[in-house]
Amino acid sequence: MRLLCTSSVVVFHLRTGVMMLHLVPRWSARLFWASPGWRRTYTQGASSRLKGLGCPRGLSSPLACRAYSAVAGSPEVMLTPERYPVERLPFSTVSEEDLAAFECIIPGRVITDPEQLQTCNVDWLKTVRGCSKVLLRPQTSEEVSQILRHCYKRNLAVNPQGGNTGMVGGSVPVFDEVILSTALMNQVISFQDVSGILVCQAGCVLEELSRYLQERDFIMPLDLGAKGSCHIGGNVATNAGGLRFLRYGSLRGTVLGLEVVLADGTILNCLTSLRKDNTGYDLKQMFIGSEGTLGVITAVSIVCPPRPKAVNVAFLGCPGFTEVLQTFRTCKGMLGEILSAFEFMDAECMQLVGQHVRLTNPVRESPFYVLVETSGSSAGHDAEKLTSVLEQVLNSGLVTDGTMATDQRKVQMLWALRERITEALSRDGYVFKYDLSLPVERLYDLVTDLRTRLGSRAKHVVGYGHLGDGNLHLNVTAEAFSQELLGALEPYVYAWTAEQQGSVSAEHGLGFKKKNVLGYSKPPVAVKLMQQLKAMLDPKGILNPYKTLPAQA
Amino acid sequence: MRLLCTSSVVVFHLRTGVMMLHLVPRWSARLFWASPGWRRTYTQGASSRLKGLGCPRGLSSPLACRAYSAVAGSPEVMLTPERYPVERLPFSTVSEEDLAAFECIIPGRVITDPEQLQTCNVDWLKTVRGCSKVLLRPQTSEEVSQILRHCYKRNLAVNPQGGNTGMVGGSVPVFDEVILSTALMNQVISFQDVSGILVCQAGCVLEELSRYLQERDFIMPLDLGAKGSCHIGGNVATNAGGLRFLRYGSLRGTVLGLEVVLADGTILNCLTSLRKDNTGYDLKQMFIGSEGTLGVITAVSIVCPPRPKAVNVAFLGCPGFTEVLQTFRTCKGMLGEILSAFEFMDAECMQLVGQHVRLTNPVRESPFYVLVETSGSSAGHDAEKLTSVLEQVLNSGLVTDGTMATDQRKVQMLWALRERITEALSRDGYVFKYDLSLPVERLYDLVTDLRTRLGSRAKHVVGYGHLGDGNLHLNVTAEAFSQELLGALEPYVYAWTAEQQGSVSAEHGLGFKKKNVLGYSKPPVAVKLMQQLKAMLDPKGILNPYKTLPAQA
């Protein structure tokens, strides 16, 4: 396309009521530079959207990676049954004969070395730890099938594991479940360059798929902070949302087909690559978001959008949450089809990101910040649309200060401010994490409310998230885990959410840690039906037990 | 938005290798008129996207409506069990006591008048006919619940019915099933004007919802030829695709919540209005596309996109199917996010549309025609993008002639050429209808192949459909139904499709007529699982029996 931007940052301020939008006339306005201080800061700090380093969500700098490795192997993470009231179900225990049988199925890929097992037994947030004695690394669906057939017959519980980047303890064993890793199932099976349909094994790392597609002028329809580690199978199993949801929608629309191995080892092949297929019930939907409790996803067919020719990111300061909402409304109305993300964070988030991951605020201090991204097919058109929006929000006082970037490096730098919040929080102390869907109008009220309620008991109460999707990430930090603080938070947060007809888990799922709060968002009839579905597909309950559904009365 | 087009049609031709694109310079180029002949023709013929007349798919002119009414009541439509080998299952028969019980639940809305029942017993294509003796018209979910509780207890089979616009005999009884109509459940429950989330009862007519939303500057994420009659509940129950699928995706992504009454009368309330909700299994997905066999959808929550500020439609003639595909590639690449439809039809379709519904071809005769629609937020930008595309496809010989429209009336006229094909076909004789998903490269090969195979046994073999979704509507007309012709078509068409890993029902579903071909697109493991799901949710099998799934061996 003509008029492709090379590099551009627009800086604008509202000083003493006078808008100073530093723009040169439209068609030649695409070569700006930020103030030197801004650039210097970013050149030092940001790396999270740069080369993937194989680290979990938010921990993508080499420093973070080292810290993580140390932590993962750290013996001080309490065993799950010690912190949580959970009883082992009467599954069998892995025997020497079982190990021999696994070795027959996947020779050389049966791991029993305790050191190698440590990382797979602990979640990256260091909050839950299992004590599995065996990790299996199959390469094919046929191998997964044979493994499950054996486990089913022997009544051995199984914990399917992707990149182990989950937030709710769904991806590690609770007790001694056999860990079934998709890590070696990492092959792209096919890609159609007219339709953009990608078929691949479940263990492909999201960032590697993104790189593969980028070379072919496509992108993945989802993007997450954890992209350097998370597996596409895990993304589908948890119905991951993330940063592109606003534009490309749910995996329920973009996933076209799945291959799944059922609890008894049966291979269910629904790996179609068709945009439309109304032949019978859409079985794959049962497995999307079921967190490995109904079957093990072994391959995925997904439709990928063409790579946008132009991406613009604006980072803006807003004087209040009302102005954040009005800015969102303006963006939706004026940017229309090119709006690809609308994220927000509060001043405390910015403070933590500055303190713990040393990113500098590129705009004047404000109570709120929003990140607006456009992705489109014409750099010129998109810049024109975004500029109109920015003029309007500045003129009307919705935004007091902002900066805009179009070249990839600076776009990544602005995104880092938002993406590295998780990491900054985890460095602030123990984190109580909530991932809620709420009506946008009420989205921030809970944060304010909790600050008053918790007072000095909390170190920080912060709110950020995917405003465009009505998705609030509410996080409370403290020096250490405290039962008293937990008591002040729960069930208060869940009841507050339920009162707004919200969801107590917007995108993180329920896993182990949230399974008992399902009832706040789903009626008893629905919970009962879910239990029936589980019983139908996994009658012995061997797949990812203790997860997703509350224990049956 | 500035620069809104008022009215514009661009006519361009390729004559003797020289492109003559009749365009005036860009920013003042938005006031064109088609040739007088073209306008005259359309003023007479087109009406299908105009005011809704409550008629089934494709039959939206008053003339067609009268014809339909006559036909629906016509005694010559053969009873389903007379044409198809199907045995009545041992359900109870509606008794006087049952009628009295229904009358208690919905006083005055129990219909037993044979004349009123006639229309509901026959599908609009006049191919299947049941002999139900009672039509129930509840207004609330509570009433549906009480009705189903009664039927479940009494072992009475139930046929849920929306607008009765289906293509596969799924919406009428096969024998004497109780007809449960959603027609009186037609209330909008709520609409949120920031998020665009609409909650309404299942019986709302699609076109009425469209009108309601249009007044609020939103649109429905789906559009169908049948919009004047079809109910949103039926759309969801059949996972309808239609004309906006390419842009807004599947109902599996846009439907946010459902209220469903289960076979035993239990109300399952999953009527959430949240973009994201990962609490447990997504039960609503089981009911989307299940054709009323797993539960009766009584209310729908759906996210609606903002109304595009600009819509452009180009109607183009292509010299061959290869050029159709290349034109699609070009449009995808250059129009990006504003491409909202890419439909194609062959020369025989155009001939039938001319002959039977008297629409005139607005461009020079070609072997193929494509309709390209853009929907965007800036008339100026969109016109600029589309013009670039048209310049390119004309210059490269992919398109030999074309016309473009931006004002609503002319946009509707161009759409009529595509939308009224179904009607034209039904006037041509008996129609054998196939709705297939195929790899786009092979999409038209089957049509060519069948023309040779059938020779003079067929009156017409035509291909058209949603090329952008890989969805071919293959239709064969004959003077009358013929077992011999059917034998030449089936299973040939299904086997051919299966060989290409295609779907034997892209968007029409299986209903009664296609249930036995499920196996061509789904493996036995999947079919078995579907049967288990049916048994779990509807253990007595009273909901829409004889549909969707093949009879169990």
Short mmCIF file of C-alpha atoms in Angstrom, two decimals, chain A residues 26-426:
data_model
loop_
_atom_site.label_atom_id
_atom_site.label_comp_id
_atom_site.label_asym_id
_atom_site.label_seq_id
_atom_site.Cartn_x
_atom_site.Cartn_y
_atom_site.Cartn_z
CA ARG A 26 -1.96 15.60 7.24
CA TRP A 27 -0.26 13.94 4.30
CA SER A 28 3.21 14.84 5.34
CA ALA A 29 2.62 14.38 9.04
CA ARG A 30 4.08 10.94 9.42
CA LEU A 31 7.59 11.57 10.61
CA PHE A 32 7.55 12.63 14.21
CA TRP A 33 9.82 11.91 17.07
CA ALA A 34 9.02 11.85 20.71
CA SER A 35 10.88 14.05 23.14
CA PRO A 36 14.41 12.71 23.73
CA GLY A 37 13.64 11.85 27.35
CA TRP A 38 10.76 9.66 26.30
CA ARG A 39 12.84 7.78 23.79
CA ARG A 40 15.73 7.27 26.15
CA THR A 41 13.54 5.77 28.79
CA TYR A 42 11.95 3.31 26.46
CA THR A 43 15.14 2.22 24.83
CA GLN A 44 16.25 1.06 28.24
CA GLY A 45 13.14 -0.46 29.57
CA ALA A 46 10.82 -2.15 27.16
CA SER A 47 11.24 -5.62 25.84
CA SER A 48 8.05 -7.47 26.44
CA ARG A 49 6.77 -7.42 22.86
CA LEU A 50 10.24 -7.98 21.42
CA LYS A 51 11.86 -11.31 20.80
CA GLY A 52 10.17 -14.09 22.71
CA LEU A 53 12.27 -15.60 25.40
CA GLY A 54 10.19 -18.58 26.26
CA CYS A 55 9.09 -17.11 29.58
CA PRO A 56 5.67 -17.08 31.16
CA ARG A 57 3.21 -14.23 30.95
CA GLY A 58 4.71 -10.92 31.86
CA LEU A 59 8.12 -12.36 32.62
CA SER A 60 9.75 -11.79 29.32
CA SER A 61 12.87 -9.85 30.19
CA PRO A 62 15.97 -11.98 30.78
CA LEU A 63 16.06 -10.71 34.35
CA ALA A 64 12.49 -11.79 34.94
CA CYS A 65 13.21 -15.13 33.38
CA ARG A 66 16.01 -15.84 35.79
CA ALA A 67 13.88 -14.74 38.68
CA TYR A 68 11.15 -17.06 37.47
CA SER A 69 13.38 -20.08 37.12
CA ALA A 70 14.64 -19.59 40.63
CA VAL A 71 11.11 -19.25 41.90
CA ALA A 72 9.74 -22.22 40.02
CA GLY A 73 12.26 -24.50 41.57
CA SER A 74 11.87 -22.88 44.94
CA PRO A 75 10.87 -25.32 47.65
CA GLU A 76 8.99 -22.70 49.67
CA VAL A 77 5.88 -22.83 47.48
CA MET A 78 3.34 -24.49 49.71
CA LEU A 79 1.81 -27.75 48.49
CA THR A 80 -1.70 -27.09 47.27
CA PRO A 81 -3.49 -29.43 49.73
CA GLU A 82 -1.69 -27.69 52.57
CA ARG A 83 -3.14 -24.29 51.75
CA TYR A 84 -6.48 -25.33 50.29
CA PRO A 85 -9.07 -27.71 51.71
CA VAL A 86 -8.98 -30.45 49.07
CA GLU A 87 -8.98 -34.23 49.41
CA ARG A 88 -7.30 -36.60 47.00
CA LEU A 89 -9.85 -38.65 45.06
CA PRO A 90 -9.41 -42.43 44.91
CA PHE A 91 -7.36 -42.56 41.72
CA SER A 92 -4.62 -45.15 41.36
CA THR A 93 -1.00 -44.26 42.01
CA VAL A 94 1.57 -44.48 39.22
CA SER A 95 3.39 -47.80 39.50
CA GLU A 96 6.57 -49.13 37.96
CA GLU A 97 4.40 -51.06 35.52
CA ASP A 98 2.67 -47.85 34.48
CA LEU A 99 6.03 -46.19 33.86
CA ALA A 100 7.09 -49.17 31.77
CA ALA A 101 3.87 -48.97 29.78
CA PHE A 102 4.40 -45.23 29.15
CA GLU A 103 7.99 -45.91 28.13
CA CYS A 104 6.67 -48.35 25.54
CA ILE A 105 4.33 -45.71 24.12
CA ILE A 106 6.78 -42.78 24.13
CA PRO A 107 10.29 -44.16 24.50
CA GLY A 108 12.72 -41.68 26.08
CA ARG A 109 9.99 -39.13 26.77
CA VAL A 110 8.84 -40.31 30.19
CA ILE A 111 10.34 -37.86 32.71
CA THR A 112 10.69 -38.84 36.35
CA ASP A 113 13.70 -36.70 37.27
CA PRO A 114 12.54 -34.63 40.30
CA GLU A 115 14.37 -31.50 39.18
CA GLN A 116 12.68 -31.53 35.77
CA LEU A 117 9.36 -32.19 37.45
CA GLN A 118 9.64 -29.21 39.81
CA THR A 119 8.82 -26.58 37.18
CA CYS A 120 5.81 -28.51 35.95
CA ASN A 121 4.39 -28.99 39.43
CA VAL A 122 4.31 -25.27 40.32
CA ASP A 123 2.29 -22.53 38.66
CA TRP A 124 4.24 -19.45 37.59
CA LEU A 125 2.47 -17.30 40.18
CA LYS A 126 3.94 -19.53 42.93
CA THR A 127 0.56 -20.10 44.50
CA VAL A 128 -0.17 -23.78 43.92
CA ARG A 129 2.07 -26.84 43.83
CA GLY A 130 1.37 -30.46 43.05
CA CYS A 131 3.59 -33.47 43.59
CA SER A 132 3.37 -35.38 40.33
CA LYS A 133 6.05 -38.02 39.87
CA VAL A 134 5.84 -38.29 36.10
CA LEU A 135 5.80 -36.01 33.10
CA LEU A 136 4.89 -37.44 29.69
CA ARG A 137 5.91 -35.71 26.47
CA PRO A 138 4.03 -37.24 23.53
CA GLN A 139 4.59 -36.01 19.97
CA THR A 140 1.46 -37.27 18.25
CA SER A 141 -2.27 -37.60 18.89
CA GLU A 142 -1.89 -41.35 18.55
CA GLU A 143 0.55 -41.31 21.47
CA VAL A 144 -1.80 -39.16 23.53
CA SER A 145 -4.55 -41.62 22.72
CA GLN A 146 -2.51 -44.59 23.89
CA ILE A 147 -1.48 -42.79 27.07
CA LEU A 148 -5.06 -41.89 27.92
CA ARG A 149 -6.32 -45.35 27.10
CA HIS A 150 -3.82 -46.71 29.61
CA CYS A 151 -4.64 -44.10 32.27
CA TYR A 152 -8.35 -44.62 31.82
CA LYS A 153 -8.03 -48.36 32.22
CA ARG A 154 -5.78 -47.94 35.25
CA ASN A 155 -7.83 -45.10 36.78
CA LEU A 156 -4.86 -42.72 36.79
CA ALA A 157 -5.62 -39.02 36.97
CA VAL A 158 -4.12 -36.81 34.25
CA ASN A 159 -3.15 -33.14 34.22
CA PRO A 160 -2.89 -31.84 30.65
CA GLN A 161 -0.32 -29.06 30.51
CA GLY A 162 0.51 -26.49 27.86
CA GLY A 163 2.81 -23.55 28.58
CA ASN A 164 1.79 -23.47 32.25
CA THR A 165 0.94 -19.78 32.08
CA GLY A 166 -2.54 -19.96 33.62
CA MET A 167 -3.68 -17.60 36.35
CA VAL A 168 -6.00 -19.90 38.29
CA GLY A 169 -3.95 -22.99 39.03
CA GLY A 170 -5.55 -24.99 36.24
CA SER A 171 -2.35 -26.11 34.56
CA VAL A 172 -0.50 -27.88 37.36
CA PRO A 173 -1.42 -31.03 39.26
CA VAL A 174 -3.16 -30.70 42.61
CA PHE A 175 -1.83 -34.02 43.90
CA ASP A 176 0.12 -36.63 41.95
CA GLU A 177 -1.69 -36.50 38.61
CA VAL A 178 0.28 -37.66 35.59
CA ILE A 179 1.42 -34.53 33.74
CA LEU A 180 0.69 -34.79 30.04
CA SER A 181 2.62 -32.04 28.31
CA THR A 182 1.90 -30.81 24.78
CA ALA A 183 5.37 -29.23 24.51
CA LEU A 184 6.65 -31.63 21.85
CA MET A 185 3.48 -31.41 19.78
CA ASN A 186 4.66 -28.24 18.11
CA GLN A 187 4.30 -28.74 14.38
CA VAL A 188 2.39 -26.60 11.93
CA ILE A 189 0.30 -29.02 9.89
CA SER A 190 -0.89 -26.71 7.12
CA PHE A 191 -1.52 -23.11 6.20
CA GLN A 192 -3.77 -21.87 3.39
CA ASP A 193 -2.62 -18.50 2.20
CA VAL A 194 -5.90 -17.44 0.55
CA SER A 195 -8.20 -18.21 3.45
CA GLY A 196 -5.67 -17.67 6.24
CA ILE A 197 -6.56 -21.01 7.84
CA LEU A 198 -3.83 -22.46 10.01
CA VAL A 199 -3.86 -26.05 11.24
CA CYS A 200 -1.28 -26.95 13.87
CA GLN A 201 -0.56 -29.19 16.81
CA ALA A 202 -1.68 -28.07 20.25
CA GLY A 203 1.80 -27.46 21.62
CA CYS A 204 2.77 -24.68 19.20
CA VAL A 205 3.84 -21.61 21.17
CA LEU A 206 1.64 -18.62 20.36
CA GLU A 207 4.54 -16.33 19.61
CA GLU A 208 6.11 -18.84 17.25
CA LEU A 209 2.84 -19.15 15.38
CA SER A 210 2.67 -15.37 15.21
CA ARG A 211 6.15 -15.28 13.72
CA TYR A 212 5.28 -18.03 11.24
CA LEU A 213 2.19 -16.14 10.13
CA GLN A 214 3.88 -12.76 10.02
CA GLU A 215 6.24 -14.09 7.35
CA ARG A 216 3.14 -14.97 5.34
CA ASP A 217 1.45 -11.62 5.94
CA PHE A 218 -1.11 -12.91 8.45
CA ILE A 219 -1.47 -12.65 12.22
CA MET A 220 -2.96 -14.79 14.95
CA PRO A 221 -6.45 -13.62 15.97
CA LEU A 222 -5.32 -13.57 19.60
CA ASP A 223 -2.41 -12.02 21.46
CA LEU A 224 -1.48 -12.34 25.12
CA GLY A 225 1.24 -11.14 27.45
CA ALA A 226 2.15 -14.82 27.87
CA LYS A 227 2.65 -15.37 24.15
CA GLY A 228 6.30 -16.33 24.57
CA SER A 229 5.34 -19.47 26.49
CA CYS A 230 1.66 -20.29 26.13
CA HIS A 231 0.56 -23.05 23.79
CA ILE A 232 -2.26 -22.67 21.30
CA GLY A 233 -3.87 -25.80 22.75
CA GLY A 234 -3.88 -24.20 26.17
CA ASN A 235 -5.23 -20.97 24.72
CA VAL A 236 -8.14 -22.87 23.23
CA ALA A 237 -8.66 -25.05 26.29
CA THR A 238 -8.96 -21.90 28.42
CA ASN A 239 -10.76 -19.84 25.77
CA ALA A 240 -8.11 -17.16 26.14
CA GLY A 241 -9.22 -13.59 25.49
CA GLY A 242 -6.34 -11.15 25.49
CA LEU A 243 -5.41 -8.08 23.54
CA ARG A 244 -7.05 -8.62 20.17
CA PHE A 245 -10.44 -9.79 21.42
CA LEU A 246 -12.07 -6.43 20.75
CA ARG A 247 -11.21 -6.68 17.07
CA TYR A 248 -11.16 -10.36 16.17
CA GLY A 249 -13.60 -11.69 18.73
CA SER A 250 -13.70 -14.90 20.67
CA LEU A 251 -11.91 -18.15 19.89
CA ARG A 252 -15.41 -19.60 19.67
CA GLY A 253 -15.69 -17.79 16.36
CA THR A 254 -12.14 -18.11 15.05
CA VAL A 255 -11.39 -21.73 15.95
CA LEU A 256 -12.73 -23.78 13.04
CA GLY A 257 -11.81 -27.24 14.14
CA LEU A 258 -10.21 -29.30 16.87
CA GLU A 259 -8.76 -32.72 17.30
CA VAL A 260 -9.37 -33.92 20.82
CA VAL A 261 -8.46 -37.09 22.64
CA LEU A 262 -11.23 -38.14 24.99
CA ALA A 263 -10.73 -39.52 28.48
CA ASP A 264 -10.81 -43.14 27.32
CA GLY A 265 -8.30 -42.52 24.54
CA THR A 266 -10.78 -42.15 21.69
CA ILE A 267 -9.60 -39.65 19.10
CA LEU A 268 -12.33 -37.20 18.11
CA ASN A 269 -11.37 -35.67 14.81
CA CYS A 270 -13.26 -32.45 14.17
CA LEU A 271 -10.24 -30.78 12.61
CA THR A 272 -12.13 -29.21 9.76
CA SER A 273 -10.82 -26.14 7.98
CA LEU A 274 -14.16 -24.76 6.89
CA ARG A 275 -15.53 -21.35 7.72
CA LYS A 276 -19.01 -22.81 7.77
CA ASP A 277 -20.14 -26.27 8.74
CA ASN A 278 -23.63 -26.89 10.08
CA THR A 279 -23.59 -30.68 10.10
CA GLY A 280 -24.85 -31.70 13.51
CA TYR A 281 -23.86 -30.33 16.90
CA ASP A 282 -20.66 -28.31 17.05
CA LEU A 283 -18.80 -30.65 19.38
CA LYS A 284 -15.56 -28.68 19.40
CA GLN A 285 -17.31 -25.92 21.37
CA MET A 286 -17.58 -28.24 24.37
CA PHE A 287 -13.80 -28.42 24.58
CA ILE A 288 -13.10 -24.71 24.06
CA GLY A 289 -12.78 -23.26 27.54
CA SER A 290 -13.22 -26.59 29.32
CA GLU A 291 -9.70 -26.36 30.79
CA GLY A 292 -8.68 -29.88 29.92
CA THR A 293 -11.46 -31.41 31.97
CA LEU A 294 -13.42 -32.91 29.07
CA GLY A 295 -10.67 -33.97 26.67
CA VAL A 296 -7.12 -33.21 25.62
CA ILE A 297 -6.87 -30.88 22.63
CA THR A 298 -4.17 -32.20 20.32
CA ALA A 299 -4.62 -30.05 17.20
CA VAL A 300 -6.29 -26.80 16.28
CA SER A 301 -7.59 -25.27 13.07
CA ILE A 302 -7.94 -21.52 13.31
CA VAL A 303 -8.74 -18.73 10.89
CA CYS A 304 -6.16 -15.95 10.93
CA PRO A 305 -6.71 -12.39 9.78
CA PRO A 306 -4.41 -10.75 7.22
CA ARG A 307 -1.64 -8.74 8.81
CA PRO A 308 -2.79 -5.13 9.07
CA LYS A 309 -0.76 -2.84 6.85
CA ALA A 310 -0.80 -0.08 9.44
CA VAL A 311 -0.86 -0.11 13.22
CA ASN A 312 -1.17 3.05 15.30
CA VAL A 313 -1.09 3.25 19.06
CA ALA A 314 -2.06 6.26 21.14
CA PHE A 315 -1.35 6.42 24.85
CA LEU A 316 -3.51 9.00 26.58
CA GLY A 317 -4.01 10.47 30.03
CA CYS A 318 -7.58 10.98 31.25
CA PRO A 319 -8.69 13.12 34.19
CA GLY A 320 -11.32 10.65 35.44
CA PHE A 321 -13.01 7.33 34.71
CA THR A 322 -16.01 9.09 33.18
CA GLU A 323 -13.63 10.60 30.65
CA VAL A 324 -12.13 7.16 30.01
CA LEU A 325 -15.60 5.90 29.12
CA GLN A 326 -16.36 8.89 26.94
CA THR A 327 -13.04 8.47 25.16
CA PHE A 328 -14.01 4.85 24.49
CA ARG A 329 -17.36 5.92 23.09
CA THR A 330 -15.65 8.47 20.83
CA CYS A 331 -13.12 5.93 19.60
CA LYS A 332 -15.79 3.33 18.89
CA GLY A 333 -17.85 5.84 16.97
CA MET A 334 -15.07 7.48 14.97
CA LEU A 335 -12.56 4.67 14.49
CA GLY A 336 -15.14 2.01 13.72
CA GLU A 337 -13.67 -1.01 11.99
CA ILE A 338 -10.02 -0.04 12.60
CA LEU A 339 -10.23 0.10 16.41
CA SER A 340 -8.29 -2.97 17.53
CA ALA A 341 -7.70 -2.39 21.25
CA PHE A 342 -8.91 -0.13 24.00
CA GLU A 343 -7.07 -0.79 27.24
CA PHE A 344 -7.03 1.21 30.43
CA MET A 345 -4.92 1.42 33.59
CA ASP A 346 -5.08 3.59 36.66
CA ALA A 347 -2.41 5.82 38.19
CA GLU A 348 -1.35 3.16 40.69
CA CYS A 349 -0.62 0.72 37.86
CA MET A 350 1.59 3.34 36.24
CA GLN A 351 3.34 3.91 39.54
CA LEU A 352 4.06 0.16 39.95
CA VAL A 353 5.23 -0.22 36.37
CA GLY A 354 7.64 2.66 37.01
CA GLN A 355 8.81 1.31 40.33
CA HIS A 356 9.22 -2.36 39.54
CA VAL A 357 9.96 -2.66 35.83
CA ARG A 358 11.37 0.86 35.37
CA LEU A 359 9.20 2.03 32.54
CA THR A 360 8.65 5.76 32.43
CA ASN A 361 5.30 7.38 31.96
CA PRO A 362 5.45 8.97 28.50
CA VAL A 363 2.66 11.45 29.26
CA ARG A 364 1.82 13.84 32.07
CA GLU A 365 0.61 12.19 35.29
CA SER A 366 -3.10 11.49 35.21
CA PRO A 367 -5.60 9.55 37.28
CA PHE A 368 -6.16 7.20 34.31
CA TYR A 369 -4.43 6.16 31.12
CA VAL A 370 -5.81 4.53 28.02
CA LEU A 371 -4.09 2.75 25.20
CA VAL A 372 -5.92 2.93 21.89
CA GLU A 373 -4.74 0.79 18.99
CA THR A 374 -5.89 0.92 15.39
CA SER A 375 -5.10 -1.75 12.80
CA GLY A 376 -6.05 -1.17 9.23
CA SER A 377 -5.22 -1.54 5.59
CA SER A 378 -4.27 2.06 4.81
CA ALA A 379 -1.74 3.99 6.87
CA GLY A 380 -2.97 7.27 5.51
CA HIS A 381 -6.64 6.64 6.18
CA ASP A 382 -6.00 5.24 9.63
CA ALA A 383 -3.77 8.13 10.70
CA GLU A 384 -6.40 10.54 9.46
CA LYS A 385 -9.13 8.83 11.46
CA LEU A 386 -7.05 8.61 14.62
CA THR A 387 -5.94 12.22 14.34
CA SER A 388 -9.56 13.33 14.14
CA VAL A 389 -10.33 11.35 17.27
CA LEU A 390 -7.38 12.79 19.14
CA GLU A 391 -8.33 16.32 18.13
CA GLN A 392 -11.80 15.73 19.44
CA VAL A 393 -10.88 14.13 22.76
CA LEU A 394 -8.27 16.82 23.45
CA ASN A 395 -10.57 19.66 22.52
CA SER A 396 -13.36 18.35 24.67
CA GLY A 397 -11.12 17.80 27.70
CA LEU A 398 -11.63 14.02 27.78
CA VAL A 399 -7.90 13.61 27.41
CA THR A 400 -5.31 15.93 28.91
CA ASP A 401 -2.12 14.57 27.42
CA GLY A 402 -1.06 11.86 25.02
CA THR A 403 1.46 10.35 22.68
CA MET A 404 1.06 8.39 19.49
CA ALA A 405 3.28 5.85 17.75
CA THR A 406 3.13 4.08 14.43
CA ASP A 407 6.46 2.39 13.99
CA GLN A 408 6.71 -1.10 15.37
CA ARG A 409 9.36 -0.48 18.01
CA LYS A 410 7.54 2.42 19.60
CA VAL A 411 4.22 0.67 19.35
CA GLN A 412 5.78 -2.14 21.35
CA MET A 413 7.11 0.34 23.89
CA LEU A 414 3.70 1.79 24.52
CA TRP A 415 2.20 -1.68 24.75
CA ALA A 416 4.83 -2.62 27.34
CA LEU A 417 3.28 -0.11 29.74
CA ARG A 418 0.12 -2.12 29.68
CA GLU A 419 1.48 -5.61 29.22
CA ARG A 420 4.03 -5.49 32.03
CA ILE A 421 1.58 -4.54 34.75
CA THR A 422 1.21 -8.21 35.73
CA GLU A 423 4.95 -8.49 36.16
CA ALA A 424 5.16 -5.24 38.16
CA LEU A 425 2.40 -6.48 40.46
CA SER A 426 4.07 -9.83 41.05
#
